[in-house]
Short mmCIF file of C-alpha atoms in Angstrom, two decimals:
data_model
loop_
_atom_site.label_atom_id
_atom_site.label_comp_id
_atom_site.label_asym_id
_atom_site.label_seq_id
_atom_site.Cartn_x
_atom_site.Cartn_y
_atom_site.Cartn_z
CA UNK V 1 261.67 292.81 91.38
CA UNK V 2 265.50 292.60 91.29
CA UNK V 3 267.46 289.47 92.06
CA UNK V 4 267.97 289.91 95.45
CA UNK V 5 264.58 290.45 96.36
CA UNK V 6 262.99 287.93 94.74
CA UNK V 7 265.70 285.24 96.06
CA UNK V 8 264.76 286.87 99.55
CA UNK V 9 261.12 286.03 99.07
CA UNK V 10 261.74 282.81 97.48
CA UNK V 11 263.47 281.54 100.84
CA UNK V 12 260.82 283.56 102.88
CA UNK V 13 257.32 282.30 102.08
CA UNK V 14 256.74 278.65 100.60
CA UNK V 15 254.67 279.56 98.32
CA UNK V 16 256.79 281.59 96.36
CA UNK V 17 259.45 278.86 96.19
CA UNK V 18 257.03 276.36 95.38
CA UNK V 19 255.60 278.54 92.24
CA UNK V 20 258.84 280.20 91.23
CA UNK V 21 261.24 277.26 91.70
CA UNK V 22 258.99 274.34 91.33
CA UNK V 23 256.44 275.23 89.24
CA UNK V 24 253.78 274.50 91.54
CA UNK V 25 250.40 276.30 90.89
CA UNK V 26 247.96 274.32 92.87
CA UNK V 27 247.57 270.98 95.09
CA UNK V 28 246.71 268.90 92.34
CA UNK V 29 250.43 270.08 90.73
CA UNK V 30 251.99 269.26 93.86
CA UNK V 31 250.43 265.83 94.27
CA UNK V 32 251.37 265.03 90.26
CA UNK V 33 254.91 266.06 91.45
CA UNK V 34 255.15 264.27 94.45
CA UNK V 35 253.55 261.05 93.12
CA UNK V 36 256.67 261.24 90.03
CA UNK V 37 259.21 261.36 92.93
CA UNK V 38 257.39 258.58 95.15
CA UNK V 39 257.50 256.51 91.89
CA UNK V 40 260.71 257.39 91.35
CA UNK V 41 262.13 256.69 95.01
CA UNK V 42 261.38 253.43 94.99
CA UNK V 43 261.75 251.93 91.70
CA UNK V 44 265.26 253.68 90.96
CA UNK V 45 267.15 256.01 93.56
CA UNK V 46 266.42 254.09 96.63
CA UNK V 47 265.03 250.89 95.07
CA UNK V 48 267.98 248.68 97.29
CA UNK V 49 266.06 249.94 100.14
CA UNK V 50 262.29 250.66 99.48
CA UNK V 51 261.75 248.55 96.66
CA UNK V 52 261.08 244.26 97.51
CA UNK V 53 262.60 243.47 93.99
CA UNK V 54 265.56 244.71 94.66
CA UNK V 55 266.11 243.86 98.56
CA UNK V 56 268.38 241.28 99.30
CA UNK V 57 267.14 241.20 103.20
CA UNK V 58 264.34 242.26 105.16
CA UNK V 59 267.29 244.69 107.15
CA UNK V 60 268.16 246.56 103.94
CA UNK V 61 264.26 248.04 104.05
CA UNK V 62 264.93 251.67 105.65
CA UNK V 63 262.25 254.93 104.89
CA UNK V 64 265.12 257.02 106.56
CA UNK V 65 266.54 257.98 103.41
CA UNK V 66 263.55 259.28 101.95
CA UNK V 67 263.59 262.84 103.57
CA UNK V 68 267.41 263.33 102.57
CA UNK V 69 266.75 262.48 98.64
CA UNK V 70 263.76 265.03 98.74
CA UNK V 71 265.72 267.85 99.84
CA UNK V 72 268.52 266.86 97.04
CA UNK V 73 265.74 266.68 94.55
CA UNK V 74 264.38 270.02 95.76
CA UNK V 75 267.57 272.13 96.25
CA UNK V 76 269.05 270.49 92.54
CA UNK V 77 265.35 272.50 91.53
CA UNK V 78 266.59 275.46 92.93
CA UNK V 79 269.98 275.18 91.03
CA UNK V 80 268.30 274.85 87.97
CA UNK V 81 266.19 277.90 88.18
CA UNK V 82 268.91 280.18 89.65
CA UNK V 83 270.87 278.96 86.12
CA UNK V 84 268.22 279.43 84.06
CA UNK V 85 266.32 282.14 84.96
CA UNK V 86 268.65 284.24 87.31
CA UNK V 87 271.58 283.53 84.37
CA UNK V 88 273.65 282.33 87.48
CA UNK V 89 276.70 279.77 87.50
CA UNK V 90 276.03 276.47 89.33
CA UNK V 91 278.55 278.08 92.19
CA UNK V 92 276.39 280.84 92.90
CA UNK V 93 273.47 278.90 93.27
CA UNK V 94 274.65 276.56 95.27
CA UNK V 95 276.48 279.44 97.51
CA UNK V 96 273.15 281.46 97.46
CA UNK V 97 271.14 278.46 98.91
CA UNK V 98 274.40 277.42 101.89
CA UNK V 99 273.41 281.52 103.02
CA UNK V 100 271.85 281.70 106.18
CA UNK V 101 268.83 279.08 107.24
CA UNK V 102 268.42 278.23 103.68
CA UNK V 103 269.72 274.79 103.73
CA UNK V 104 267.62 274.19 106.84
CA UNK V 105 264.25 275.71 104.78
CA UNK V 106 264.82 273.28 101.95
CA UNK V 107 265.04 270.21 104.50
CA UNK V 108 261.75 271.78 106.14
CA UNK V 109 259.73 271.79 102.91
CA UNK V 110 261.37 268.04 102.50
CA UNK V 111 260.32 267.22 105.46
CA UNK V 112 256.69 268.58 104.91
CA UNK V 113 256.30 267.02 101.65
CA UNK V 114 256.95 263.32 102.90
CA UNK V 115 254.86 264.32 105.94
CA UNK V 116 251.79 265.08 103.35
CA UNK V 117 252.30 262.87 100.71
CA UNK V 118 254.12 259.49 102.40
CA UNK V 119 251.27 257.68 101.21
CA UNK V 120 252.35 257.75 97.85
CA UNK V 121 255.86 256.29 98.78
CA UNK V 122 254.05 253.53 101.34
CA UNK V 123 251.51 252.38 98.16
CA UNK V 124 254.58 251.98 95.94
CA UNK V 125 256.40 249.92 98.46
CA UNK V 126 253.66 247.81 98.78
CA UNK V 127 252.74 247.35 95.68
CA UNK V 128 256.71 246.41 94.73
CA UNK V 129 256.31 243.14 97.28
CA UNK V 130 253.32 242.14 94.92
CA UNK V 131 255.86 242.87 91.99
CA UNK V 132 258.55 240.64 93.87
CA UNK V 133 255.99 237.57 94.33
CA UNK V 134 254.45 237.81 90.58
CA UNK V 135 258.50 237.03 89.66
CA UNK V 136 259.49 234.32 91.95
CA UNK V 137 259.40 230.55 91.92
CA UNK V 138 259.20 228.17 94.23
CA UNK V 139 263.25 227.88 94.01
CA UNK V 140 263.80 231.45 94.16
CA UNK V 141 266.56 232.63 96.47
CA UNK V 142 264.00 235.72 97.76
CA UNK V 143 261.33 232.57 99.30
CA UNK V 144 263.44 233.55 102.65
CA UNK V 145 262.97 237.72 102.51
CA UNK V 146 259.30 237.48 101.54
CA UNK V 147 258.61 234.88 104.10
CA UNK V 148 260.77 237.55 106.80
CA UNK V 149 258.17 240.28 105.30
CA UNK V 150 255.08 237.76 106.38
CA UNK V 151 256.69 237.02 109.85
CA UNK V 152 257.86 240.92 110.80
CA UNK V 153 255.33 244.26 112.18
CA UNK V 154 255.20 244.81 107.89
CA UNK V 155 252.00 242.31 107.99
CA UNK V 156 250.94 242.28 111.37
CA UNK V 157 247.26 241.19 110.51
CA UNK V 158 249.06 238.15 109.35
CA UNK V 159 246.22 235.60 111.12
CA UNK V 160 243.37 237.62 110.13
CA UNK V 161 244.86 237.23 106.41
CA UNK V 162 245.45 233.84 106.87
CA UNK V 163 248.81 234.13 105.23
CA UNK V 164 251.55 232.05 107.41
CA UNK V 165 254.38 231.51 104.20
CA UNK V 166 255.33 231.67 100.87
CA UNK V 167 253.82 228.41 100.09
CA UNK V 168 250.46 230.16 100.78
CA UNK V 169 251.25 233.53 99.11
CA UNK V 170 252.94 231.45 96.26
CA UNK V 171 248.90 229.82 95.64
CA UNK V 172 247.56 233.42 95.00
CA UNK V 173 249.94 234.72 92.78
CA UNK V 174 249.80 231.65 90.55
CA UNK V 175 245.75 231.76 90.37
CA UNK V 176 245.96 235.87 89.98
CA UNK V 177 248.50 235.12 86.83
CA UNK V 178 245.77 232.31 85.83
CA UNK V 179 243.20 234.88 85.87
CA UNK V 180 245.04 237.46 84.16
CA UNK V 181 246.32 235.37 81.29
CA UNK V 182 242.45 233.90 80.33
CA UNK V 183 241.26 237.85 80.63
CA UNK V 184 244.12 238.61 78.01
CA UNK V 185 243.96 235.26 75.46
CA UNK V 186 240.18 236.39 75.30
CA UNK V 187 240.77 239.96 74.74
CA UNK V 188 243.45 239.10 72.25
CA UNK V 189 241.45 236.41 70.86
CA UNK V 190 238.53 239.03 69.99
CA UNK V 191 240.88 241.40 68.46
CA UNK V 192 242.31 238.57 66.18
CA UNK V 193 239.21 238.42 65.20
CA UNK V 194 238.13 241.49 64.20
CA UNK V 195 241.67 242.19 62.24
CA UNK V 196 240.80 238.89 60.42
CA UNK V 197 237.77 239.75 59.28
CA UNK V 198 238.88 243.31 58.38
CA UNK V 199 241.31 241.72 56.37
CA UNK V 200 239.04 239.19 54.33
CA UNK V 201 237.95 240.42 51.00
CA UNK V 202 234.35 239.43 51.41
CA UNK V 203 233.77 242.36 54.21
CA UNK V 204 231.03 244.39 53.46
CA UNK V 205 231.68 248.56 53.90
CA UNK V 206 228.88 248.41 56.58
CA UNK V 207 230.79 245.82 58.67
CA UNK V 208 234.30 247.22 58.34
CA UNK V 209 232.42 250.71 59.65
CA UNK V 210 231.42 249.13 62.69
CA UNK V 211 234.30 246.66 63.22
CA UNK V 212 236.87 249.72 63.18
CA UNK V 213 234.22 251.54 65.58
CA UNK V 214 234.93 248.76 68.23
CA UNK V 215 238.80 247.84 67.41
CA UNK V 216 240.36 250.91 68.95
CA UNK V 217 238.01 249.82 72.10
CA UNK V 218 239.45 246.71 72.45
CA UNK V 219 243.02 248.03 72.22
CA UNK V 220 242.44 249.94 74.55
CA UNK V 221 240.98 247.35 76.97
CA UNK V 222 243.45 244.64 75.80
CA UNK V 223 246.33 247.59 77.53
CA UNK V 224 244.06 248.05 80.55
CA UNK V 225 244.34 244.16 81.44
CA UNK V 226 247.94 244.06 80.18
CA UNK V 227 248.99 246.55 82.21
CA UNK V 228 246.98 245.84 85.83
CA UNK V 229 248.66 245.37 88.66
CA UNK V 230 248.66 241.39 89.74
CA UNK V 231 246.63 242.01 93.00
CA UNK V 232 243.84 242.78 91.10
CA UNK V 233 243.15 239.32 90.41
CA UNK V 234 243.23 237.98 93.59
CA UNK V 235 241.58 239.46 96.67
CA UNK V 236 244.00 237.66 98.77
CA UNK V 237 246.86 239.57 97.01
CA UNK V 238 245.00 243.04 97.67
CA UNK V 239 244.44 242.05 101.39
CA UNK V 240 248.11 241.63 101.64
CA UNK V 241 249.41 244.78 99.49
CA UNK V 242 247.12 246.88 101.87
CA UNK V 243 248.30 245.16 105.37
CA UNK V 244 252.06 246.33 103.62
CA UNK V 245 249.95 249.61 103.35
CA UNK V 246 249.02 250.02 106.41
CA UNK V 247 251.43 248.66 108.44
CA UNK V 248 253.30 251.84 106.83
CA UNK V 249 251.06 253.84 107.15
CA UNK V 250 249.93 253.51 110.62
CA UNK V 251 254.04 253.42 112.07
CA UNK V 252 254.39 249.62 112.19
CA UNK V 253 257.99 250.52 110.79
CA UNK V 254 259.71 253.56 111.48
CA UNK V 255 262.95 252.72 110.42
#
């Protein structure tokens, strides 16, 4: 197939974009893809407007942007392959895609994309306004956006959650961080442990066999509590990060 035609059928059938220009082979590539960019939405291109560590005000929190960043993401994917596989210069890449409806087709597969995967983006944002409270004092200057989050259509199931203010959101973070830091002084305790008696002289080859069977467990479980998400701790936290969730999800804010 000669250039032309397979630029023809790249902006003809999605599919063909998808597998040629993306690299998309299945839905489980796509959703890998699309949970990269969701991740990467919110906690770097648009983080000073989807991302609660970063907001300075509840009116700086806009999804509108979301749409226009996929279809940059998508058409610079497009440049890429028309330089690297069709050998062409970044000008005629970016003139081949301005030709006819083809800006409009990129914005439609944008468009489709957030329409199938938004739930990605709307479990990011939510879980960055559990990020926000696991940083802040009681002094912080953020006490007034989170407590505009509790009070706006973001947590409408505010009464059932029994969640009126910081104050009260403040008490569950600090017992989640309680019960995260005794799950980590014990794991790290054990593994002290076991590297201390690897380390005495006295050891015996049948106990060093089975300590280093069980050391590379605890490593690994030592990361697993390291690296989970605060909410995990504290049911109260999880109610909240899913009423962000599904306030989102269900519309609450369209902006």
């Amino acid at each position: 197939m000669n250039k032309e035609k397979l630029i023809e059928s790249i902006f003809a059938k999605k599919f063909i974009f998808e597998k040629e220009v993306l690299s998309i082979k299945s839905e489980k590539d796509k959703s890998e893809i699309m949970h990269i960019l969701a991740t990467n939405l919110v906690h770097d291109i648009l983080k000073e407007h989807l991302n609660f560590v970063y907001l300075n005000k509840l009116s700086d929190f806009t999804l509108k942007h979301i749409v226009n960043i996929l279809f940059k993401e998508i058409a610079s994917e497009w440049v890429m392959f028309a330089m690297e596989v069709l050998d062409y210069s970044k000008d005629e890449a970016l003139d081949e895609l301005q030709k006819s409806k083809r800006i409009k087709y990129v914005h439609s597969l944008a468009e489709d994309y957030y329409k199938n995967y938004k739930e990605f983006f709307y479990l990011e944002i939510s879980d960055s306004f559990i990020e926000l409270l696991g940083l802040m004092s009681p002094t912080s200057d953020k006490v007034k956006l989170v407590n505009a989050v509790i009070n706006s259509d973001l947590m409408a199931n505010r009464s059932v959650l029994n969640i009126n203010n910081f104050e009260q959101l403040y008490q569950r973070v600090e017992a989640a961080k309680n019960a995260k830091n005794i799950q980590v002084r014990t794991l790290q305790a054990k593994l002290s442990n076991i590297l201390k008696e690897l380390n005495s002289k006295d050891i015996s080859a049948k106990k060093k066999e089975d300590l280093l069977l069980v050391l590379p467990k605890y490593e690994e479980k030592n990361k697993e509590i390291t690296e989970k998400k605060l909410e995990t701790f504290d049911p109260s936290l999880q109610r909240v990060q899913m009423a962000i969730f599904n306030s989102l999800k269900n519309g609450s804010n369209k902006t």
